[in-house]
Amino acid sequence: MNKQVRLAVFISGSGTNLQSIIDRCADGTIPAEVALVVSSDPEAYGLVRAEKVGIEGAVYRRKDFPDGRAADDYLLDLLDRHQIDIIALAGYLKMVAPAIISRYRGRVVNIHPGILPKYGGKGMYGHFVHEAVVKAKEKETGVTIHIVDEIYDHGTVLACEKVPVFPEDTPDELAQRVLKVEHALYPRVLKELSEEIAKEKTS
Ligand code: GRF
């Protein structure tokens, strides 16, 4: 068995969180390596980020498969072949199928750019969260990192950090402030999780 903890990062877009995870693995803060990047969008800039540092990138779209079973089997095989220990969702806009969650129970994590459960649920992702927060004139928003289970935005919260909202904020300005916190918090959580898994692998 491979002793190094291996991460798969799932993305759909720009991949700034992916970049922060790659950087913190490279400098040793996270005791793991990004072994695979999976994107639901072939045009996602995160795939370019992966390629630049020699990480394998795969485009995965369930619509490319004849049925759900074939899509699950393909992804499970891809994860197996890369000996993946942890799946980190970073701006991934698709649901992770139950077959994958059940195989990786407790090892699929997601970052949400808002406070859960208030600013979560179907349709409440990415920019929509920041728009809703500004519209509701909240004084605080935040970043939530949680285990992914079969229910959208539902699993155990691993970390949550508050971020202030100022009266003059636009959703874009707020998004930038929240992203900055995301880039520090996600590596912190992945460091802890990787340390736990590293211990299991060597015991
Ligand atoms: C982040 O705000 C993340 O919390 C959310 O989607 C955004 C992805 O940004 N799930 P990036 O692709 O990591 O730049």
PDB file of C-alpha atoms and ligand atoms in Angstrom:
ATOM      1  CA  MET A   1       0.000   0.000   0.000  1.00  0.00           C
ATOM      2  CA  ASN A   2       1.107   3.540  -0.791  1.00  0.00           C
ATOM      3  CA  LYS A   3       2.079   5.233   2.513  1.00  0.00           C
ATOM      4  CA  GLN A   4       1.724   8.763   1.169  1.00  0.00           C
ATOM      5  CA  VAL A   5      -1.762  10.238   1.654  1.00  0.00           C
ATOM      6  CA  ARG A   6      -3.249  10.923  -1.760  1.00  0.00           C
ATOM      7  CA  LEU A   7      -5.863  13.549  -2.498  1.00  0.00           C
ATOM      8  CA  ALA A   8      -8.268  13.900  -5.400  1.00  0.00           C
ATOM      9  CA  VAL A   9      -9.577  17.440  -5.799  1.00  0.00           C
ATOM     10  CA  PHE A  10     -12.900  17.827  -7.627  1.00  0.00           C
ATOM     11  CA  ILE A  11     -13.494  21.150  -9.367  1.00  0.00           C
ATOM     12  CA  SER A  12     -15.769  22.843 -11.877  1.00  0.00           C
ATOM     13  CA  GLY A  13     -14.113  26.213 -12.357  1.00  0.00           C
ATOM     14  CA  SER A  14     -11.208  28.484 -11.646  1.00  0.00           C
ATOM     15  CA  GLY A  15      -9.639  26.310  -8.989  1.00  0.00           C
ATOM     16  CA  THR A  16      -8.159  28.902  -6.642  1.00  0.00           C
ATOM     17  CA  ASN A  17      -8.863  26.536  -3.751  1.00  0.00           C
ATOM     18  CA  LEU A  18      -7.222  23.741  -5.717  1.00  0.00           C
ATOM     19  CA  GLN A  19      -4.178  25.998  -6.106  1.00  0.00           C
ATOM     20  CA  SER A  20      -3.978  26.666  -2.377  1.00  0.00           C
ATOM     21  CA  ILE A  21      -4.168  22.916  -1.698  1.00  0.00           C
ATOM     22  CA  ILE A  22      -1.464  22.173  -4.299  1.00  0.00           C
ATOM     23  CA  ASP A  23       0.766  24.889  -2.782  1.00  0.00           C
ATOM     24  CA  ARG A  24       0.329  23.707   0.795  1.00  0.00           C
ATOM     25  CA  CYS A  25       1.064  20.103  -0.222  1.00  0.00           C
ATOM     26  CA  ALA A  26       4.158  21.279  -2.083  1.00  0.00           C
ATOM     27  CA  ASP A  27       5.520  23.211   0.923  1.00  0.00           C
ATOM     28  CA  GLY A  28       4.771  20.322   3.312  1.00  0.00           C
ATOM     29  CA  THR A  29       1.995  22.000   5.310  1.00  0.00           C
ATOM     30  CA  ILE A  30      -0.435  19.290   4.207  1.00  0.00           C
ATOM     31  CA  PRO A  31       1.275  15.896   4.525  1.00  0.00           C
ATOM     32  CA  ALA A  32      -0.248  14.605   1.308  1.00  0.00           C
ATOM     33  CA  GLU A  33      -0.032  14.937  -2.427  1.00  0.00           C
ATOM     34  CA  VAL A  34      -2.659  15.964  -4.953  1.00  0.00           C
ATOM     35  CA  ALA A  35      -2.684  12.853  -7.107  1.00  0.00           C
ATOM     36  CA  LEU A  36      -5.700  13.621  -9.278  1.00  0.00           C
ATOM     37  CA  VAL A  37      -7.912  16.531 -10.316  1.00  0.00           C
ATOM     38  CA  VAL A  38     -11.408  15.704 -11.528  1.00  0.00           C
ATOM     39  CA  SER A  39     -13.394  18.377 -13.349  1.00  0.00           C
ATOM     40  CA  SER A  40     -17.041  18.404 -14.398  1.00  0.00           C
ATOM     41  CA  ASP A  41     -16.138  21.026 -17.016  1.00  0.00           C
ATOM     42  CA  PRO A  42     -13.512  20.465 -19.717  1.00  0.00           C
ATOM     43  CA  GLU A  43     -12.878  24.247 -19.846  1.00  0.00           C
ATOM     44  CA  ALA A  44     -12.237  24.662 -16.105  1.00  0.00           C
ATOM     45  CA  TYR A  45      -9.079  26.687 -15.492  1.00  0.00           C
ATOM     46  CA  GLY A  46      -8.296  24.379 -12.589  1.00  0.00           C
ATOM     47  CA  LEU A  47      -7.326  21.726 -15.164  1.00  0.00           C
ATOM     48  CA  VAL A  48      -4.645  24.093 -16.478  1.00  0.00           C
ATOM     49  CA  ARG A  49      -3.395  24.638 -12.932  1.00  0.00           C
ATOM     50  CA  ALA A  50      -3.092  20.859 -12.524  1.00  0.00           C
ATOM     51  CA  GLU A  51      -1.324  20.405 -15.843  1.00  0.00           C
ATOM     52  CA  LYS A  52       1.195  23.139 -15.013  1.00  0.00           C
ATOM     53  CA  VAL A  53       2.468  21.129 -12.061  1.00  0.00           C
ATOM     54  CA  GLY A  54       2.161  17.715 -13.682  1.00  0.00           C
ATOM     55  CA  ILE A  55      -0.948  16.505 -11.846  1.00  0.00           C
ATOM     56  CA  GLU A  56      -3.266  14.270 -13.846  1.00  0.00           C
ATOM     57  CA  GLY A  57      -6.557  15.953 -14.706  1.00  0.00           C
ATOM     58  CA  ALA A  58      -9.679  14.076 -15.739  1.00  0.00           C
ATOM     59  CA  VAL A  59     -12.939  15.400 -17.144  1.00  0.00           C
ATOM     60  CA  TYR A  60     -15.863  13.543 -15.627  1.00  0.00           C
ATOM     61  CA  ARG A  61     -19.412  14.127 -16.853  1.00  0.00           C
ATOM     62  CA  ARG A  62     -22.100  11.643 -15.955  1.00  0.00           C
ATOM     63  CA  LYS A  63     -23.940  12.456 -19.190  1.00  0.00           C
ATOM     64  CA  ASP A  64     -21.053  10.867 -21.135  1.00  0.00           C
ATOM     65  CA  PHE A  65     -21.987   7.423 -19.760  1.00  0.00           C
ATOM     66  CA  PRO A  66     -24.880   5.163 -20.786  1.00  0.00           C
ATOM     67  CA  ASP A  67     -26.232   5.033 -17.219  1.00  0.00           C
ATOM     68  CA  GLY A  68     -25.491   5.957 -13.608  1.00  0.00           C
ATOM     69  CA  ARG A  69     -23.938   2.590 -12.836  1.00  0.00           C
ATOM     70  CA  ALA A  70     -21.396   2.950 -15.657  1.00  0.00           C
ATOM     71  CA  ALA A  71     -20.591   6.499 -14.492  1.00  0.00           C
ATOM     72  CA  ASP A  72     -20.063   5.318 -10.893  1.00  0.00           C
ATOM     73  CA  ASP A  73     -17.904   2.377 -11.988  1.00  0.00           C
ATOM     74  CA  TYR A  74     -15.689   4.608 -14.110  1.00  0.00           C
ATOM     75  CA  LEU A  75     -15.121   7.103 -11.284  1.00  0.00           C
ATOM     76  CA  LEU A  76     -14.516   4.418  -8.657  1.00  0.00           C
ATOM     77  CA  ASP A  77     -11.983   2.772 -10.948  1.00  0.00           C
ATOM     78  CA  LEU A  78     -10.248   6.111 -11.617  1.00  0.00           C
ATOM     79  CA  LEU A  79     -10.015   6.795  -7.865  1.00  0.00           C
ATOM     80  CA  ASP A  80      -8.776   3.251  -7.204  1.00  0.00           C
ATOM     81  CA  ARG A  81      -6.103   3.464  -9.880  1.00  0.00           C
ATOM     82  CA  HIS A  82      -4.778   6.646  -8.277  1.00  0.00           C
ATOM     83  CA  GLN A  83      -5.010   5.108  -4.796  1.00  0.00           C
ATOM     84  CA  ILE A  84      -7.007   8.066  -3.546  1.00  0.00           C
ATOM     85  CA  ASP A  85      -7.530   8.447   0.208  1.00  0.00           C
ATOM     86  CA  ILE A  86      -9.429  11.748   0.404  1.00  0.00           C
ATOM     87  CA  ILE A  87     -11.754  13.500  -2.036  1.00  0.00           C
ATOM     88  CA  ALA A  88     -11.774  17.284  -1.565  1.00  0.00           C
ATOM     89  CA  LEU A  89     -14.577  19.096  -3.359  1.00  0.00           C
ATOM     90  CA  ALA A  90     -13.413  22.590  -4.261  1.00  0.00           C
ATOM     91  CA  GLY A  91     -16.022  24.433  -6.275  1.00  0.00           C
ATOM     92  CA  TYR A  92     -17.418  21.169  -7.679  1.00  0.00           C
ATOM     93  CA  LEU A  93     -20.932  21.908  -8.879  1.00  0.00           C
ATOM     94  CA  LYS A  94     -22.259  18.359  -9.147  1.00  0.00           C
ATOM     95  CA  MET A  95     -23.630  15.973  -6.556  1.00  0.00           C
ATOM     96  CA  VAL A  96     -21.270  13.140  -5.652  1.00  0.00           C
ATOM     97  CA  ALA A  97     -23.062   9.838  -6.288  1.00  0.00           C
ATOM     98  CA  PRO A  98     -24.010   7.675  -3.261  1.00  0.00           C
ATOM     99  CA  ALA A  99     -21.757   4.827  -4.508  1.00  0.00           C
ATOM    100  CA  ILE A 100     -18.709   7.088  -4.207  1.00  0.00           C
ATOM    101  CA  ILE A 101     -19.746   8.561  -0.840  1.00  0.00           C
ATOM    102  CA  SER A 102     -20.326   5.115   0.574  1.00  0.00           C
ATOM    103  CA  ARG A 103     -16.905   3.846  -0.604  1.00  0.00           C
ATOM    104  CA  TYR A 104     -15.180   6.969   0.816  1.00  0.00           C
ATOM    105  CA  ARG A 105     -17.402   7.450   3.877  1.00  0.00           C
ATOM    106  CA  GLY A 106     -16.028  10.285   6.038  1.00  0.00           C
ATOM    107  CA  ARG A 107     -13.335  11.034   3.495  1.00  0.00           C
ATOM    108  CA  VAL A 108     -15.228  13.249   1.091  1.00  0.00           C
ATOM    109  CA  VAL A 109     -15.074  16.885   2.206  1.00  0.00           C
ATOM    110  CA  ASN A 110     -16.561  20.052   0.790  1.00  0.00           C
ATOM    111  CA  ILE A 111     -15.949  23.759   1.212  1.00  0.00           C
ATOM    112  CA  HIS A 112     -18.983  26.026   1.237  1.00  0.00           C
ATOM    113  CA  PRO A 113     -18.641  29.824   0.940  1.00  0.00           C
ATOM    114  CA  GLY A 114     -21.263  30.589   3.568  1.00  0.00           C
ATOM    115  CA  ILE A 115     -22.641  29.589   6.914  1.00  0.00           C
ATOM    116  CA  LEU A 116     -24.524  26.291   6.909  1.00  0.00           C
ATOM    117  CA  PRO A 117     -27.329  25.412   7.187  1.00  0.00           C
ATOM    118  CA  LYS A 118     -28.717  28.943   6.748  1.00  0.00           C
ATOM    119  CA  TYR A 119     -27.040  29.693   3.420  1.00  0.00           C
ATOM    120  CA  GLY A 120     -26.941  26.209   1.968  1.00  0.00           C
ATOM    121  CA  GLY A 121     -29.128  23.752   0.112  1.00  0.00           C
ATOM    122  CA  LYS A 122     -30.047  23.324  -3.505  1.00  0.00           C
ATOM    123  CA  GLY A 123     -29.246  26.338  -5.687  1.00  0.00           C
ATOM    124  CA  MET A 124     -27.261  27.996  -2.906  1.00  0.00           C
ATOM    125  CA  TYR A 125     -23.710  27.748  -4.194  1.00  0.00           C
ATOM    126  CA  GLY A 126     -20.882  30.004  -5.344  1.00  0.00           C
ATOM    127  CA  HIS A 127     -21.979  33.511  -6.188  1.00  0.00           C
ATOM    128  CA  PHE A 128     -25.617  32.851  -5.235  1.00  0.00           C
ATOM    129  CA  VAL A 129     -24.546  32.570  -1.596  1.00  0.00           C
ATOM    130  CA  HIS A 130     -22.827  35.965  -1.628  1.00  0.00           C
ATOM    131  CA  GLU A 131     -25.752  37.594  -3.431  1.00  0.00           C
ATOM    132  CA  ALA A 132     -28.207  36.233  -0.855  1.00  0.00           C
ATOM    133  CA  VAL A 133     -26.023  37.327   2.063  1.00  0.00           C
ATOM    134  CA  VAL A 134     -25.668  40.890   0.715  1.00  0.00           C
ATOM    135  CA  LYS A 135     -29.392  41.059  -0.092  1.00  0.00           C
ATOM    136  CA  ALA A 136     -30.303  39.975   3.444  1.00  0.00           C
ATOM    137  CA  LYS A 137     -27.962  42.682   4.832  1.00  0.00           C
ATOM    138  CA  GLU A 138     -26.195  40.129   7.033  1.00  0.00           C
ATOM    139  CA  LYS A 139     -23.368  41.460   9.192  1.00  0.00           C
ATOM    140  CA  GLU A 140     -21.508  38.166   9.051  1.00  0.00           C
ATOM    141  CA  THR A 141     -21.008  35.360   6.620  1.00  0.00           C
ATOM    142  CA  GLY A 142     -18.358  32.660   6.647  1.00  0.00           C
ATOM    143  CA  VAL A 143     -16.750  29.529   5.335  1.00  0.00           C
ATOM    144  CA  THR A 144     -17.935  26.054   6.264  1.00  0.00           C
ATOM    145  CA  ILE A 145     -16.015  22.853   5.639  1.00  0.00           C
ATOM    146  CA  HIS A 146     -17.964  19.657   6.119  1.00  0.00           C
ATOM    147  CA  ILE A 147     -17.984  15.951   5.478  1.00  0.00           C
ATOM    148  CA  VAL A 148     -20.115  15.109   2.450  1.00  0.00           C
ATOM    149  CA  ASP A 149     -22.938  12.651   2.951  1.00  0.00           C
ATOM    150  CA  GLU A 150     -25.921  11.758   0.786  1.00  0.00           C
ATOM    151  CA  ILE A 151     -27.806  14.957   1.663  1.00  0.00           C
ATOM    152  CA  TYR A 152     -26.817  18.239   0.019  1.00  0.00           C
ATOM    153  CA  ASP A 153     -24.751  20.563   2.316  1.00  0.00           C
ATOM    154  CA  HIS A 154     -25.556  18.342   5.280  1.00  0.00           C
ATOM    155  CA  GLY A 155     -22.631  16.305   6.724  1.00  0.00           C
ATOM    156  CA  THR A 156     -20.663  16.902   9.924  1.00  0.00           C
ATOM    157  CA  VAL A 157     -19.029  20.322  10.074  1.00  0.00           C
ATOM    158  CA  LEU A 158     -15.242  20.096  10.445  1.00  0.00           C
ATOM    159  CA  ALA A 159     -14.523  23.836  10.554  1.00  0.00           C
ATOM    160  CA  CYS A 160     -16.384  27.092  10.267  1.00  0.00           C
ATOM    161  CA  GLU A 161     -14.885  30.562  10.201  1.00  0.00           C
ATOM    162  CA  LYS A 162     -16.819  33.817  10.274  1.00  0.00           C
ATOM    163  CA  VAL A 163     -16.165  36.628   7.795  1.00  0.00           C
ATOM    164  CA  PRO A 164     -17.521  40.174   8.274  1.00  0.00           C
ATOM    165  CA  VAL A 165     -19.917  41.715   5.774  1.00  0.00           C
ATOM    166  CA  PHE A 166     -19.741  45.504   5.366  1.00  0.00           C
ATOM    167  CA  PRO A 167     -22.807  47.581   4.398  1.00  0.00           C
ATOM    168  CA  GLU A 168     -21.191  48.787   1.165  1.00  0.00           C
ATOM    169  CA  ASP A 169     -20.073  45.297   0.028  1.00  0.00           C
ATOM    170  CA  THR A 170     -21.012  44.050  -3.415  1.00  0.00           C
ATOM    171  CA  PRO A 171     -21.336  40.266  -3.821  1.00  0.00           C
ATOM    172  CA  ASP A 172     -18.018  40.317  -5.729  1.00  0.00           C
ATOM    173  CA  GLU A 173     -16.177  42.146  -2.960  1.00  0.00           C
ATOM    174  CA  LEU A 174     -17.612  39.768  -0.409  1.00  0.00           C
ATOM    175  CA  ALA A 175     -16.638  36.764  -2.535  1.00  0.00           C
ATOM    176  CA  GLN A 176     -13.012  37.954  -2.563  1.00  0.00           C
ATOM    177  CA  ARG A 177     -12.932  38.372   1.238  1.00  0.00           C
ATOM    178  CA  VAL A 178     -14.490  34.930   1.744  1.00  0.00           C
ATOM    179  CA  LEU A 179     -12.133  33.271  -0.753  1.00  0.00           C
ATOM    180  CA  LYS A 180      -9.129  34.550   1.161  1.00  0.00           C
ATOM    181  CA  VAL A 181     -10.395  32.738   4.260  1.00  0.00           C
ATOM    182  CA  GLU A 182     -11.173  29.621   2.211  1.00  0.00           C
ATOM    183  CA  HIS A 183      -7.583  29.463   0.971  1.00  0.00           C
ATOM    184  CA  ALA A 184      -6.278  29.327   4.539  1.00  0.00           C
ATOM    185  CA  LEU A 185      -8.994  27.192   6.147  1.00  0.00           C
ATOM    186  CA  TYR A 186      -9.240  24.351   3.611  1.00  0.00           C
ATOM    187  CA  PRO A 187      -5.527  23.479   3.827  1.00  0.00           C
ATOM    188  CA  ARG A 188      -5.798  23.522   7.643  1.00  0.00           C
ATOM    189  CA  VAL A 189      -8.626  20.989   7.610  1.00  0.00           C
ATOM    190  CA  LEU A 190      -6.941  18.830   4.975  1.00  0.00           C
ATOM    191  CA  LYS A 191      -3.755  18.850   7.024  1.00  0.00           C
ATOM    192  CA  GLU A 192      -5.615  17.406  10.033  1.00  0.00           C
ATOM    193  CA  LEU A 193      -7.470  14.839   7.966  1.00  0.00           C
ATOM    194  CA  SER A 194      -4.284  13.796   6.145  1.00  0.00           C
ATOM    195  CA  GLU A 195      -2.458  13.406   9.463  1.00  0.00           C
ATOM    196  CA  GLU A 196      -5.206  11.095  10.754  1.00  0.00           C
ATOM    197  CA  ILE A 197      -5.139   8.998   7.603  1.00  0.00           C
ATOM    198  CA  ALA A 198      -1.330   8.887   7.568  1.00  0.00           C
ATOM    199  CA  LYS A 199      -1.460   7.448  11.108  1.00  0.00           C
ATOM    200  CA  GLU A 200      -3.983   4.790  10.034  1.00  0.00           C
ATOM    201  CA  LYS A 201      -1.814   3.874   7.047  1.00  0.00           C
ATOM    202  CA  THR A 202       1.297   3.345   9.134  1.00  0.00           C
ATOM    203  CA  SER A 203      -0.346   1.590  12.085  1.00  0.00           C
TER     204      SER A 203
HETATM  205  C1  GRF B   1     -15.464  28.697  -3.659  1.00  0.00           C
HETATM  206  O1  GRF B   1     -16.067  29.858  -3.160  1.00  0.00           O
HETATM  207  C2  GRF B   1     -15.977  27.476  -2.944  1.00  0.00           C
HETATM  208  O2  GRF B   1     -16.275  27.677  -1.609  1.00  0.00           O
HETATM  209  C3  GRF B   1     -17.255  27.182  -3.689  1.00  0.00           C
HETATM  210  O3  GRF B   1     -16.956  27.484  -5.039  1.00  0.00           O
HETATM  211  C4  GRF B   1     -15.886  28.438  -5.102  1.00  0.00           C
HETATM  212  C5  GRF B   1     -14.789  27.814  -5.920  1.00  0.00           C
HETATM  213  O4  GRF B   1     -13.759  28.720  -6.180  1.00  0.00           O
HETATM  214  N1  GRF B   1     -17.730  25.855  -3.415  1.00  0.00           N
HETATM  215  P1  GRF B   1     -12.403  28.211  -6.812  1.00  0.00           P
HETATM  216  O5  GRF B   1     -12.754  27.422  -8.078  1.00  0.00           O
HETATM  217  O6  GRF B   1     -11.695  27.368  -5.810  1.00  0.00           O
HETATM  218  O7  GRF B   1     -11.665  29.460  -7.157  1.00  0.00           O
END
